[in-house]
Amino acid sequence: MEENKKTLYSAIQPTNSLTIGNYIGTLRNWASYQNDYNCVFAMADMHAITVRQQPAQLRANTLALAALFIACGVDPDKCTFYVQSHVPCHAEMCWALNSLTYVGEMERMTQFKDKSKRHADNINMGLMDYPVLMAADILLYQTDVVPVGLDQRQHLEITRDIAIRFNNAYSPTFTVPEGIYAKVGAKICDLLDPTKKMSKSAENPNGSIFMTDDRDTVIRKFKRAVTDSDNCIKYDPENKPGVSNLLAIYTTFSGKSMDEAEREFDGKGYGDFKLAVGEIVADKLAPVQAEQKRILDDKAYLQGVLANGAEKAYKVARKTLSKVYKKIGFFQA
Ligand code: ATP
Ligand code: LTN
């Protein structure tokens, strides 16, 4: 790692296929961060098992996600790129941090409450401990910045609290990380219920556009997107959540500004507008999908990349963990 650069950490769970919400909220920016930061990117498979997964599917999703990262411009030679479960320090650090985290804090987490409702038959310890594992991920690499969607803000705040708590209880050990949130696109919403975030594990898959959706599917889903009845294409997330969500998607995929997009659709009907959004998204997804497939077909290459990544990650993570073990009083032979 280069000494003079700040460290940036992010991870995505290999649950299901990613949505364009994940893409816009995180993945599309990752390639551009690689020149300015020491980037550490992970496939968070240990987080994924906090809700039930089919083992074969989880394995396949992990490889597919790795290929997608690379297809989106993540260069394994420029960053540290690995699978979370390949680096045992994450579980170990999580355990150390657990003893500095209160049950009440975890019970108050919005995501825990949401997921407990959605998976009422499986409210497990891992689900509750999810934010501490995330803190372990981030703090192990002495991370300065964490780019995530707005849904992760609360988890980042608790990471900061835990870091400060540890530093105060022992002595300065962890860098206290900052979040980076995009202004437009930090929260892409469900096409059928624009008050909810678009999620890869949503109940109705027609509200989410998956990175693997083909052209017809993308266009069909956008055609059915919920808007409103005033036939006016303006960015106003509070009063026009459906239209604003489509505009946010359109501007990020077309590279146009919000003003430009509003002018372009001035006086047009919702039908034309939805078709235009569908077409630009389908156009942009096609080359990414082709590249992802090419990489996935080369299993040996992917396995090599992930083995190297885990080794690189381990060296940094172990160093931080050893410091922590020393400070908390574990006898070191
Ligand atoms: P799940 O439905 O399995 O909980 P998810 O779709 O919420 O998954 P995560 O794996 O939890 O996705 O998140 C990966 C990254 O994508 C995170 O940084 C998160 O902030 C971002 N993200 C997720 N959904 C959105 C969204 N709708 N808009 C913007 N960013 C998002
Ligand atoms: N919980 C995250 C995924 C994640 C993560 C992280 C993000 C796991 N560890 C560390 C940033 C930093 C999510 O995006 N849902």
Short mmCIF file of N, CA and C and ligand atoms in Angstrom, two decimals, residues 10-13 15 19 21-22 24-26 111 115 118 130 147-152 185-189 197-202, ligand 1:
data_model
loop_
_atom_site.label_atom_id
_atom_site.label_comp_id
_atom_site.label_asym_id
_atom_site.label_seq_id
_atom_site.Cartn_x
_atom_site.Cartn_y
_atom_site.Cartn_z
N SER A 10 -14.69 -0.68 0.94
CA SER A 10 -16.11 -0.96 0.72
C SER A 10 -16.32 -2.44 0.44
N ALA A 11 -17.54 -2.88 0.67
CA ALA A 11 -17.85 -4.30 0.45
C ALA A 11 -19.30 -4.43 0.02
N ILE A 12 -19.59 -5.50 -0.65
CA ILE A 12 -20.97 -5.81 -1.03
C ILE A 12 -21.23 -7.27 -0.73
N GLN A 13 -22.45 -7.56 -0.27
CA GLN A 13 -22.78 -8.95 0.03
C GLN A 13 -23.11 -9.72 -1.25
N THR A 15 -25.27 -11.64 -2.13
CA THR A 15 -26.61 -12.23 -2.03
C THR A 15 -27.29 -11.88 -3.33
N THR A 19 -28.46 -5.13 -7.89
CA THR A 19 -29.41 -4.26 -8.58
C THR A 19 -28.66 -3.01 -9.08
N GLY A 21 -29.38 -0.28 -8.04
CA GLY A 21 -29.22 0.52 -6.82
C GLY A 21 -27.83 0.31 -6.24
N ASN A 22 -27.43 -0.93 -6.15
CA ASN A 22 -26.07 -1.24 -5.66
C ASN A 22 -25.04 -0.61 -6.60
N ILE A 24 -25.34 1.98 -8.70
CA ILE A 24 -25.26 3.44 -8.64
C ILE A 24 -24.72 3.90 -7.29
N GLY A 25 -25.19 3.23 -6.22
CA GLY A 25 -24.79 3.63 -4.88
C GLY A 25 -23.31 3.37 -4.60
N THR A 26 -22.73 2.38 -5.27
CA THR A 26 -21.35 2.05 -4.93
C THR A 26 -20.48 1.71 -6.14
N GLN A 111 -31.63 -1.44 10.09
CA GLN A 111 -31.57 -2.62 9.22
C GLN A 111 -31.90 -3.90 10.01
N LYS A 115 -34.85 -6.25 8.88
CA LYS A 115 -34.60 -7.64 8.50
C LYS A 115 -35.25 -8.61 9.49
N ARG A 118 -38.66 -8.95 8.20
CA ARG A 118 -38.73 -9.72 6.95
C ARG A 118 -38.39 -11.20 7.15
N TYR A 130 -24.31 -8.00 12.86
CA TYR A 130 -23.91 -7.54 11.52
C TYR A 130 -23.10 -6.22 11.55
N PRO A 147 -17.20 4.57 1.06
CA PRO A 147 -18.30 4.99 0.20
C PRO A 147 -19.42 3.96 0.25
N VAL A 148 -20.58 4.35 0.72
CA VAL A 148 -21.73 3.43 0.77
C VAL A 148 -23.00 4.20 0.45
N GLY A 149 -24.08 3.48 0.25
CA GLY A 149 -25.39 4.11 0.09
C GLY A 149 -25.87 4.62 1.44
N LEU A 150 -26.90 5.46 1.40
CA LEU A 150 -27.40 6.07 2.63
C LEU A 150 -27.92 5.04 3.63
N ASP A 151 -28.35 3.87 3.12
CA ASP A 151 -28.88 2.85 4.03
C ASP A 151 -27.82 2.35 5.00
N GLN A 152 -26.55 2.60 4.70
CA GLN A 152 -25.47 2.11 5.56
C GLN A 152 -24.94 3.17 6.53
N GLY A 185 -28.54 9.66 -6.19
CA GLY A 185 -28.29 8.23 -6.40
C GLY A 185 -27.84 7.51 -5.16
N ALA A 186 -27.72 8.25 -4.02
CA ALA A 186 -27.30 7.57 -2.79
C ALA A 186 -28.39 6.59 -2.36
N LYS A 187 -29.61 6.88 -2.80
CA LYS A 187 -30.68 5.92 -2.50
C LYS A 187 -31.59 5.79 -3.72
N ILE A 188 -31.40 4.71 -4.45
CA ILE A 188 -32.25 4.42 -5.59
C ILE A 188 -33.44 3.63 -5.05
N CYS A 189 -34.64 4.00 -5.49
CA CYS A 189 -35.82 3.38 -4.89
C CYS A 189 -36.43 2.31 -5.78
N LYS A 197 -36.26 1.54 -0.58
CA LYS A 197 -35.05 1.46 -1.40
C LYS A 197 -35.10 0.22 -2.31
N MET A 198 -34.50 0.35 -3.47
CA MET A 198 -34.41 -0.81 -4.35
C MET A 198 -33.45 -1.80 -3.68
N SER A 199 -33.88 -3.05 -3.59
CA SER A 199 -33.06 -4.00 -2.84
C SER A 199 -32.97 -5.30 -3.62
N LYS A 200 -31.82 -5.96 -3.51
CA LYS A 200 -31.68 -7.18 -4.29
C LYS A 200 -32.51 -8.33 -3.74
N SER A 201 -32.92 -8.19 -2.47
CA SER A 201 -33.74 -9.27 -1.92
C SER A 201 -35.19 -8.83 -1.73
N ALA A 202 -35.63 -7.87 -2.54
CA ALA A 202 -37.02 -7.41 -2.43
C ALA A 202 -37.97 -8.56 -2.77
P1 ATP B 1 -30.04 -6.96 0.51
O1 ATP B 1 -31.34 -6.72 -0.22
O2 ATP B 1 -29.48 -8.33 0.29
O3 ATP B 1 -30.03 -6.51 1.92
P2 ATP B 1 -28.96 -4.62 -0.73
O4 ATP B 1 -29.49 -4.51 -2.09
O5 ATP B 1 -29.49 -3.71 0.31
O6 ATP B 1 -28.99 -6.09 -0.24
P3 ATP B 1 -26.20 -4.55 0.11
O7 ATP B 1 -25.33 -5.70 -0.21
O8 ATP B 1 -26.73 -4.45 1.49
O9 ATP B 1 -27.41 -4.44 -0.89
O10 ATP B 1 -25.47 -3.22 -0.27
C1 ATP B 1 -24.38 -3.07 -1.13
C2 ATP B 1 -24.09 -1.60 -1.34
O11 ATP B 1 -25.07 -1.04 -2.19
C3 ATP B 1 -24.11 -0.76 -0.07
O12 ATP B 1 -23.05 0.18 -0.10
C4 ATP B 1 -25.41 -0.07 -0.10
O13 ATP B 1 -25.37 1.16 0.56
C5 ATP B 1 -25.62 0.11 -1.59
N1 ATP B 1 -27.03 0.13 -1.90
C6 ATP B 1 -27.90 -0.87 -1.68
N2 ATP B 1 -29.11 -0.55 -2.12
C7 ATP B 1 -29.00 0.70 -2.63
C8 ATP B 1 -29.92 1.59 -3.23
N3 ATP B 1 -31.18 1.24 -3.41
N4 ATP B 1 -29.48 2.80 -3.65
C9 ATP B 1 -28.20 3.14 -3.49
N5 ATP B 1 -27.27 2.35 -2.92
C10 ATP B 1 -27.66 1.15 -2.49
#
